[in-house]
Amino acid sequence: RLRLHDGKLIKDRRYHLRTYPNCFVAKELTDWLIDHKEAPDRETGIRLMQKLMDHYIIHHVCDEHSDYKDAKLLYRFRKDDGTFPLSKDVKVFMRGQSLYEKLISIEDSILKVREENSVKYQRTFLGCEMIDWLIQEGETANRKEAVELGRALLEHGIIQHVSNRHHFFDSNILYQFWINFRRRRRLTELLNENSSRALSESPDSPFCLRKLNPDQGNTSFLSVQPNKEIKIVSAVRRSSITSLSGNTNPYFSATPTLVFPPVAECNPKSVLKRPVTNEELLSPGAPYIKKTLTIVGDAVGWGFVVRGGRPCHIQAVDPGGPAAAAGMKVCQFVFSVNGMYVLHLDYQTISSLIMTGPRTLVMEVMEAIE
């Protein structure tokens, strides 16, 4: 967007006696993508812009077209007209980016290469140092507010404890920025996302209990793409031995052992004793209670399988995974995902919502009263 502003592709344009501010011509933008090596051909350029439309980043100036057409039509970045949806997740991400840019641009920054247990980590800081800096710079009013900000950044995958063992605390614990915001990214990376491919290729939900031998360079179970500076967590999240050790801290991942459980069937028989309708779930006096679960995903996923549709239900739960630790059980019905009502959706749509959302998942489920 900023490069297009600099190149004067985004400007006020007049069409049919009306002036449209800060917009661009789709056909001109497709040419620009090819000329600047952002897309190898027009077809790829169109797909890239459609991705931006699907994620509410650009739109047709009159919202008359829901798809991106390689024609003399006017489109606009939502950030240029104030319609960009600033959800809580987006606000946290933008706050993290702002803090990162501020930290690396100052002299004697608290971000340094540090070593722990003979391993060097990039862009690290101590929790108490970060809190001191946030207060000193006026980013937060007090230490409590600073801790809350640090926890939000960690839960959204922007920072992490260097060995992923702790949440954010006001202490001498070592943390690092998980995302390198300065890494040069190309638009074509948007087309490498495999969430839609996983949904189309597998008849089962993508939230398998174990993902064996994943492609570590691009895995749908990571909230951000890893780079060379970050150690990838083993795909074997927790073995049955680990789950018996009594460790219930969802932010601590014990060293995984090479114990592979049986792979879940692609089309398992439904765990429901009988079909249940939305009307039955929502009728007054129905024998169901609603629960709110907060699940912090790890490098493998969230540890559950969702099946069915209208309503969807929990088909299986990994006993040693994050979902089980949060209280998820089989046969629960999915009521909402990150605040969005989903009883009317099928499992493919719900799976896509979860996979493209934050690492910290908030779900409301409905459970039958015993």
GROMACS .gro file of C-alpha atoms in nm:
model
  370
    1ARG     CA    1   0.000   0.000   0.000
    2LEU     CA    2   0.276   0.247   0.091
    3ARG     CA    3   0.475   0.162  -0.221
    4LEU     CA    4   0.166   0.222  -0.435
    5HIS     CA    5   0.117   0.562  -0.270
    6ASP     CA    6   0.483   0.649  -0.340
    7GLY     CA    7   0.445   0.536  -0.702
    8LYS     CA    8   0.133   0.751  -0.748
    9LEU     CA    9  -0.080   0.449  -0.841
   10ILE     CA   10  -0.304   0.539  -0.550
   11LYS     CA   11  -0.454   0.884  -0.600
   12ASP     CA   12  -0.784   1.069  -0.625
   13ARG     CA   13  -0.965   0.971  -0.944
   14ARG     CA   14  -1.274   1.107  -1.116
   15TYR     CA   15  -1.534   0.879  -1.271
   16HIS     CA   16  -1.888   0.969  -1.387
   17LEU     CA   17  -1.874   1.320  -1.238
   18ARG     CA   18  -1.767   1.188  -0.899
   19THR     CA   19  -1.425   1.196  -0.734
   20TYR     CA   20  -1.304   0.885  -0.553
   21PRO     CA   21  -1.012   0.959  -0.316
   22ASN     CA   22  -0.711   0.730  -0.264
   23CYS     CA   23  -0.800   0.460  -0.514
   24PHE     CA   24  -0.623   0.260  -0.785
   25VAL     CA   25  -0.720   0.105  -1.119
   26ALA     CA   26  -0.717  -0.275  -1.103
   27LYS     CA   27  -0.563  -0.320  -1.449
   28GLU     CA   28  -0.282  -0.071  -1.368
   29LEU     CA   29  -0.210  -0.249  -1.041
   30THR     CA   30  -0.183  -0.588  -1.213
   31ASP     CA   31   0.071  -0.433  -1.453
   32TRP     CA   32   0.262  -0.291  -1.153
   33LEU     CA   33   0.274  -0.631  -0.978
   34ILE     CA   34   0.434  -0.790  -1.285
   35ASP     CA   35   0.675  -0.499  -1.349
   36HIS     CA   36   0.795  -0.507  -0.986
   37LYS     CA   37   0.834  -0.889  -0.973
   38GLU     CA   38   0.556  -0.926  -0.715
   39ALA     CA   39   0.369  -1.161  -0.952
   40PRO     CA   40   0.504  -1.369  -1.243
   41ASP     CA   41   0.190  -1.328  -1.455
   42ARG     CA   42  -0.154  -1.166  -1.460
   43GLU     CA   43  -0.334  -1.476  -1.331
   44THR     CA   44  -0.114  -1.485  -1.019
   45GLY     CA   45  -0.158  -1.110  -0.971
   46ILE     CA   46  -0.536  -1.148  -0.980
   47ARG     CA   47  -0.520  -1.433  -0.727
   48LEU     CA   48  -0.303  -1.221  -0.496
   49MET     CA   49  -0.543  -0.926  -0.505
   50GLN     CA   50  -0.836  -1.161  -0.447
   51LYS     CA   51  -0.659  -1.280  -0.131
   52LEU     CA   52  -0.643  -0.919  -0.011
   53MET     CA   53  -1.014  -0.878  -0.086
   54ASP     CA   54  -1.101  -1.198   0.099
   55HIS     CA   55  -0.915  -1.067   0.405
   56TYR     CA   56  -1.092  -0.727   0.394
   57ILE     CA   57  -0.774  -0.537   0.303
   58ILE     CA   58  -0.897  -0.392  -0.029
   59HIS     CA   59  -1.245  -0.349  -0.177
   60HIS     CA   60  -1.424  -0.203  -0.478
   61VAL     CA   61  -1.486   0.169  -0.415
   62CYS     CA   62  -1.865   0.121  -0.440
   63ASP     CA   63  -1.864  -0.240  -0.314
   64GLU     CA   64  -2.034  -0.346  -0.638
   65HIS     CA   65  -1.786  -0.626  -0.702
   66SER     CA   66  -1.700  -0.894  -0.447
   67ASP     CA   67  -1.417  -1.029  -0.662
   68TYR     CA   68  -1.109  -0.865  -0.809
   69LYS     CA   69  -1.141  -0.801  -1.182
   70ASP     CA   70  -0.840  -0.723  -1.402
   71ALA     CA   71  -1.017  -0.429  -1.563
   72LYS     CA   72  -1.054  -0.051  -1.547
   73LEU     CA   73  -1.235  -0.068  -1.215
   74LEU     CA   74  -1.152   0.136  -0.906
   75TYR     CA   75  -1.047  -0.035  -0.584
   76ARG     CA   76  -0.921   0.104  -0.255
   77PHE     CA   77  -0.729  -0.009   0.052
   78ARG     CA   78  -0.962  -0.012   0.350
   79LYS     CA   79  -0.693   0.160   0.557
   80ASP     CA   80  -0.732   0.458   0.323
   81ASP     CA   81  -1.104   0.501   0.384
   82GLY     CA   82  -1.135   0.395   0.749
   83THR     CA   83  -1.323   0.069   0.683
   84PHE     CA   84  -1.040  -0.168   0.775
   85PRO     CA   85  -1.180  -0.396   1.052
   86LEU     CA   86  -0.969  -0.334   1.362
   87SER     CA   87  -1.051  -0.645   1.562
   88LYS     CA   88  -0.878  -0.714   1.894
   89ASP     CA   89  -0.638  -0.955   1.720
   90VAL     CA   90  -0.541  -0.698   1.456
   91LYS     CA   91  -0.490  -0.430   1.723
   92VAL     CA   92  -0.258  -0.657   1.923
   93PHE     CA   93  -0.059  -0.746   1.610
   94MET     CA   94  -0.022  -0.378   1.510
   95ARG     CA   95   0.077  -0.286   1.866
   96GLY     CA   96   0.345  -0.556   1.861
   97GLN     CA   97   0.477  -0.431   1.527
   98SER     CA   98   0.487  -0.073   1.657
   99LEU     CA   99   0.679  -0.174   1.971
  100TYR     CA  100   0.923  -0.383   1.766
  101GLU     CA  101   0.997  -0.098   1.525
  102LYS     CA  102   1.047   0.140   1.817
  103LEU     CA  103   1.279  -0.099   2.002
  104ILE     CA  104   1.512  -0.178   1.711
  105SER     CA  105   1.542   0.187   1.604
  106ILE     CA  106   1.684   0.318   1.933
  107GLU     CA  107   2.041   0.307   2.057
  108ASP     CA  108   2.124   0.066   2.339
  109SER     CA  109   1.799  -0.122   2.283
  110ILE     CA  110   1.691  -0.392   2.528
  111LEU     CA  111   1.663  -0.627   2.226
  112LYS     CA  112   1.988  -0.821   2.218
  113VAL     CA  113   2.138  -1.156   2.123
  114ARG     CA  114   2.152  -1.355   2.445
  115GLU     CA  115   2.245  -1.710   2.537
  116GLU     CA  116   2.058  -1.955   2.757
  117ASN     CA  117   2.159  -2.318   2.812
  118SER     CA  118   2.431  -2.280   2.546
  119VAL     CA  119   2.178  -2.171   2.282
  120LYS     CA  120   2.189  -1.823   2.129
  121TYR     CA  121   1.859  -1.644   2.068
  122GLN     CA  122   1.794  -1.336   1.855
  123ARG     CA  123   1.590  -1.027   1.955
  124THR     CA  124   1.567  -1.123   2.324
  125PHE     CA  125   1.477  -0.922   2.634
  126LEU     CA  126   1.408  -0.985   3.002
  127GLY     CA  127   1.047  -0.960   3.114
  128CYS     CA  128   1.125  -0.700   3.381
  129GLU     CA  129   1.334  -0.498   3.133
  130MET     CA  130   1.045  -0.483   2.889
  131ILE     CA  131   0.808  -0.366   3.163
  132ASP     CA  132   1.052  -0.094   3.274
  133TRP     CA  133   1.086   0.022   2.913
  134LEU     CA  134   0.709   0.024   2.846
  135ILE     CA  135   0.650   0.246   3.149
  136GLN     CA  136   0.949   0.470   3.074
  137GLU     CA  137   0.828   0.530   2.717
  138GLY     CA  138   0.470   0.596   2.824
  139GLU     CA  139   0.341   0.286   2.644
  140THR     CA  140   0.169   0.168   2.964
  141ALA     CA  141   0.070   0.347   3.284
  142ASN     CA  142   0.191   0.090   3.536
  143ARG     CA  143   0.348  -0.254   3.577
  144LYS     CA  144   0.013  -0.435   3.588
  145GLU     CA  145  -0.089  -0.285   3.254
  146ALA     CA  146   0.254  -0.371   3.110
  147VAL     CA  147   0.221  -0.736   3.218
  148GLU     CA  148  -0.124  -0.754   3.056
  149LEU     CA  149   0.021  -0.617   2.732
  150GLY     CA  150   0.307  -0.867   2.745
  151ARG     CA  151   0.064  -1.152   2.797
  152ALA     CA  152  -0.150  -1.039   2.505
  153LEU     CA  153   0.159  -1.026   2.280
  154LEU     CA  154   0.259  -1.377   2.389
  155GLU     CA  155  -0.089  -1.523   2.343
  156HIS     CA  156  -0.101  -1.385   1.989
  157GLY     CA  157   0.233  -1.540   1.895
  158ILE     CA  158   0.426  -1.211   1.871
  159ILE     CA  159   0.665  -1.281   2.158
  160GLN     CA  160   0.751  -1.604   2.339
  161HIS     CA  161   0.964  -1.743   2.618
  162VAL     CA  162   1.286  -1.856   2.449
  163SER     CA  163   1.221  -2.223   2.526
  164ASN     CA  164   0.841  -2.188   2.531
  165ARG     CA  165   0.813  -2.287   2.898
  166HIS     CA  166   0.655  -1.979   3.057
  167HIS     CA  167   0.384  -1.720   3.007
  168PHE     CA  168   0.487  -1.354   3.040
  169PHE     CA  169   0.599  -1.244   3.388
  170ASP     CA  170   0.759  -0.939   3.550
  171SER     CA  171   1.085  -1.122   3.620
  172ASN     CA  172   1.431  -1.207   3.483
  173ILE     CA  173   1.286  -1.467   3.247
  174LEU     CA  174   1.419  -1.440   2.890
  175TYR     CA  175   1.178  -1.373   2.603
  176GLN     CA  176   1.217  -1.298   2.233
  177PHE     CA  177   1.013  -1.154   1.948
  178TRP     CA  178   0.879  -1.454   1.760
  179ILE     CA  179   0.806  -1.243   1.449
  180ASN     CA  180   1.079  -1.056   1.264
  181PHE     CA  181   0.870  -0.766   1.135
  182ARG     CA  182   1.161  -0.638   0.925
  183ARG     CA  183   1.189  -0.952   0.712
  184ARG     CA  184   1.118  -0.866   0.349
  185ARG     CA  185   0.801  -1.040   0.245
  186ARG     CA  186   0.658  -1.090  -0.101
  187LEU     CA  187   0.290  -1.103  -0.181
  188THR     CA  188   0.330  -1.447  -0.339
  189GLU     CA  189   0.378  -1.588   0.015
  190LEU     CA  190   0.002  -1.544   0.053
  191LEU     CA  191  -0.053  -1.820  -0.201
  192ASN     CA  192   0.162  -2.067  -0.004
  193GLU     CA  193  -0.093  -2.096   0.275
  194ASN     CA  194  -0.206  -2.458   0.292
  195SER     CA  195  -0.520  -2.425   0.506
  196SER     CA  196  -0.757  -2.441   0.208
  197ARG     CA  197  -0.556  -2.727   0.056
  198ALA     CA  198  -0.573  -2.922   0.380
  199LEU     CA  199  -0.949  -2.882   0.389
  200SER     CA  200  -1.001  -2.988   0.027
  201GLU     CA  201  -0.762  -3.283   0.027
  202SER     CA  202  -0.869  -3.443   0.354
  203PRO     CA  203  -1.227  -3.557   0.423
  204ASP     CA  204  -1.147  -3.514   0.792
  205SER     CA  205  -1.100  -3.196   0.992
  206PRO     CA  206  -0.741  -3.064   0.976
  207PHE     CA  207  -0.712  -3.076   1.356
  208CYS     CA  208  -0.562  -3.425   1.362
  209LEU     CA  209  -0.451  -3.562   1.696
  210ARG     CA  210  -0.096  -3.591   1.571
  211LYS     CA  211   0.050  -3.457   1.250
  212LEU     CA  212   0.333  -3.695   1.161
  213ASN     CA  213   0.632  -3.572   0.958
  214PRO     CA  214   0.493  -3.226   0.880
  215ASP     CA  215   0.658  -2.991   0.633
  216GLN     CA  216   0.827  -2.772   0.889
  217GLY     CA  217   0.886  -2.493   0.643
  218ASN     CA  218   0.515  -2.423   0.606
  219THR     CA  219   0.273  -2.575   0.852
  220SER     CA  220  -0.084  -2.474   0.916
  221PHE     CA  221  -0.039  -2.548   1.286
  222LEU     CA  222   0.192  -2.247   1.341
  223SER     CA  223   0.034  -1.907   1.395
  224VAL     CA  224   0.329  -1.742   1.218
  225GLN     CA  225   0.577  -1.862   0.960
  226PRO     CA  226   0.904  -1.967   1.126
  227ASN     CA  227   1.235  -1.828   1.012
  228LYS     CA  228   1.589  -1.958   1.045
  229GLU     CA  229   1.646  -1.789   1.379
  230ILE     CA  230   1.370  -1.982   1.552
  231LYS     CA  231   1.396  -2.338   1.673
  232ILE     CA  232   1.103  -2.547   1.545
  233VAL     CA  233   0.919  -2.744   1.809
  234SER     CA  234   0.899  -3.116   1.737
  235ALA     CA  235   0.582  -3.236   1.568
  236VAL     CA  236   0.520  -3.490   1.843
  237ARG     CA  237   0.343  -3.256   2.081
  238ARG     CA  238   0.308  -3.463   2.395
  239SER     CA  239   0.329  -3.834   2.429
  240SER     CA  240   0.109  -4.036   2.662
  241ILE     CA  241   0.408  -4.050   2.897
  242THR     CA  242   0.421  -3.670   2.909
  243SER     CA  243   0.051  -3.647   2.990
  244LEU     CA  244   0.100  -3.877   3.286
  245SER     CA  245   0.373  -3.659   3.436
  246GLY     CA  246   0.120  -3.433   3.602
  247ASN     CA  247   0.220  -3.123   3.407
  248THR     CA  248  -0.092  -2.916   3.341
  249ASN     CA  249   0.075  -2.586   3.249
  250PRO     CA  250  -0.048  -2.511   2.894
  251TYR     CA  251   0.254  -2.288   2.829
  252PHE     CA  252   0.509  -2.556   2.906
  253SER     CA  253   0.607  -2.815   2.647
  254ALA     CA  254   0.811  -3.101   2.786
  255THR     CA  255   1.076  -3.258   2.567
  256PRO     CA  256   0.873  -3.484   2.337
  257THR     CA  257   0.946  -3.854   2.328
  258LEU     CA  258   0.932  -4.069   2.019
  259VAL     CA  259   0.604  -4.238   2.102
  260PHE     CA  260   0.360  -4.221   1.814
  261PRO     CA  261  -0.005  -4.298   1.894
  262PRO     CA  262  -0.227  -4.458   1.632
  263VAL     CA  263  -0.321  -4.218   1.353
  264ALA     CA  264  -0.686  -4.105   1.364
  265GLU     CA  265  -0.909  -4.252   1.095
  266CYS     CA  266  -1.001  -4.015   0.814
  267ASN     CA  267  -1.372  -4.095   0.837
  268PRO     CA  268  -1.438  -4.218   1.190
  269LYS     CA  269  -1.787  -4.312   1.296
  270SER     CA  270  -1.962  -4.025   1.471
  271VAL     CA  271  -1.937  -4.030   1.850
  272LEU     CA  272  -2.293  -3.892   1.879
  273LYS     CA  273  -2.552  -4.141   1.991
  274ARG     CA  274  -2.812  -3.963   1.777
  275PRO     CA  275  -2.835  -3.651   1.557
  276VAL     CA  276  -2.905  -3.323   1.742
  277THR     CA  277  -3.056  -3.013   1.580
  278ASN     CA  278  -2.992  -2.645   1.656
  279GLU     CA  279  -3.354  -2.607   1.758
  280GLU     CA  280  -3.310  -2.881   2.017
  281LEU     CA  281  -2.991  -2.721   2.154
  282LEU     CA  282  -3.145  -2.374   2.184
  283SER     CA  283  -3.495  -2.464   2.301
  284PRO     CA  284  -3.588  -2.331   2.650
  285GLY     CA  285  -3.519  -2.583   2.923
  286ALA     CA  286  -3.301  -2.802   2.698
  287PRO     CA  287  -3.062  -3.026   2.898
  288TYR     CA  288  -2.748  -2.848   2.777
  289ILE     CA  289  -2.508  -2.606   2.945
  290LYS     CA  290  -2.275  -2.361   2.775
  291LYS     CA  291  -1.904  -2.348   2.862
  292THR     CA  292  -1.627  -2.112   2.750
  293LEU     CA  293  -1.289  -2.270   2.672
  294THR     CA  294  -0.962  -2.083   2.613
  295ILE     CA  295  -0.714  -2.301   2.424
  296VAL     CA  296  -0.354  -2.195   2.358
  297GLY     CA  297  -0.233  -2.389   2.054
  298ASP     CA  298   0.115  -2.536   2.034
  299ALA     CA  299   0.337  -2.614   1.736
  300VAL     CA  300   0.120  -2.911   1.633
  301GLY     CA  301  -0.222  -2.757   1.675
  302TRP     CA  302  -0.497  -2.742   1.933
  303GLY     CA  303  -0.549  -3.115   1.979
  304PHE     CA  304  -0.906  -3.189   1.877
  305VAL     CA  305  -1.114  -3.305   1.582
  306VAL     CA  306  -1.435  -3.125   1.485
  307ARG     CA  307  -1.692  -3.299   1.267
  308GLY     CA  308  -2.042  -3.268   1.131
  309GLY     CA  309  -2.232  -2.949   1.073
  310ARG     CA  310  -2.529  -2.738   1.182
  311PRO     CA  311  -2.430  -2.799   1.462
  312CYS     CA  312  -2.072  -2.927   1.459
  313HIS     CA  313  -1.950  -3.147   1.741
  314ILE     CA  314  -1.618  -3.249   1.895
  315GLN     CA  315  -1.533  -3.589   1.752
  316ALA     CA  316  -1.205  -3.654   1.936
  317VAL     CA  317  -0.973  -3.485   2.185
  318ASP     CA  318  -0.602  -3.551   2.230
  319PRO     CA  319  -0.573  -3.638   2.603
  320GLY     CA  320  -0.228  -3.478   2.622
  321GLY     CA  321  -0.304  -3.167   2.415
  322PRO     CA  322  -0.409  -2.805   2.478
  323ALA     CA  323  -0.782  -2.866   2.418
  324ALA     CA  324  -0.801  -3.139   2.682
  325ALA     CA  325  -0.615  -2.916   2.928
  326ALA     CA  326  -0.877  -2.645   2.868
  327GLY     CA  327  -1.164  -2.884   2.946
  328MET     CA  328  -1.279  -2.989   2.599
  329LYS     CA  329  -1.462  -3.322   2.574
  330VAL     CA  330  -1.602  -3.535   2.294
  331CYS     CA  331  -1.970  -3.484   2.204
  332GLN     CA  332  -1.964  -3.113   2.292
  333PHE     CA  333  -2.129  -2.888   2.032
  334VAL     CA  334  -1.945  -2.583   1.895
  335PHE     CA  335  -2.149  -2.270   1.969
  336SER     CA  336  -1.900  -1.991   1.887
  337VAL     CA  337  -1.539  -1.944   1.775
  338ASN     CA  338  -1.354  -1.629   1.884
  339GLY     CA  339  -1.684  -1.453   1.945
  340MET     CA  340  -1.846  -1.561   1.616
  341TYR     CA  341  -2.172  -1.763   1.631
  342VAL     CA  342  -2.116  -2.086   1.433
  343LEU     CA  343  -2.403  -2.325   1.507
  344HIS     CA  344  -2.523  -2.281   1.148
  345LEU     CA  345  -2.185  -2.364   0.986
  346ASP     CA  346  -2.027  -2.693   0.871
  347TYR     CA  347  -1.698  -2.825   1.006
  348GLN     CA  348  -1.493  -2.718   0.700
  349THR     CA  349  -1.592  -2.355   0.755
  350ILE     CA  350  -1.534  -2.371   1.130
  351SER     CA  351  -1.197  -2.539   1.076
  352SER     CA  352  -1.093  -2.260   0.839
  353LEU     CA  353  -1.202  -1.995   1.091
  354ILE     CA  354  -0.987  -2.153   1.360
  355MET     CA  355  -0.682  -2.215   1.142
  356THR     CA  356  -0.672  -1.857   1.012
  357GLY     CA  357  -0.730  -1.708   1.358
  358PRO     CA  358  -0.496  -1.644   1.651
  359ARG     CA  359  -0.303  -1.913   1.835
  360THR     CA  360  -0.514  -1.847   2.145
  361LEU     CA  361  -0.857  -1.987   2.063
  362VAL     CA  362  -1.170  -1.893   2.257
  363MET     CA  363  -1.458  -2.135   2.200
  364GLU     CA  364  -1.805  -2.163   2.347
  365VAL     CA  365  -1.934  -2.519   2.354
  366MET     CA  366  -2.263  -2.674   2.460
  367GLU     CA  367  -2.248  -2.987   2.669
  368ALA     CA  368  -2.526  -3.229   2.766
  369ILE     CA  369  -2.612  -3.227   3.135
  370GLU     CA  370  -2.533  -3.565   3.287
   0.00000   0.00000   0.00000
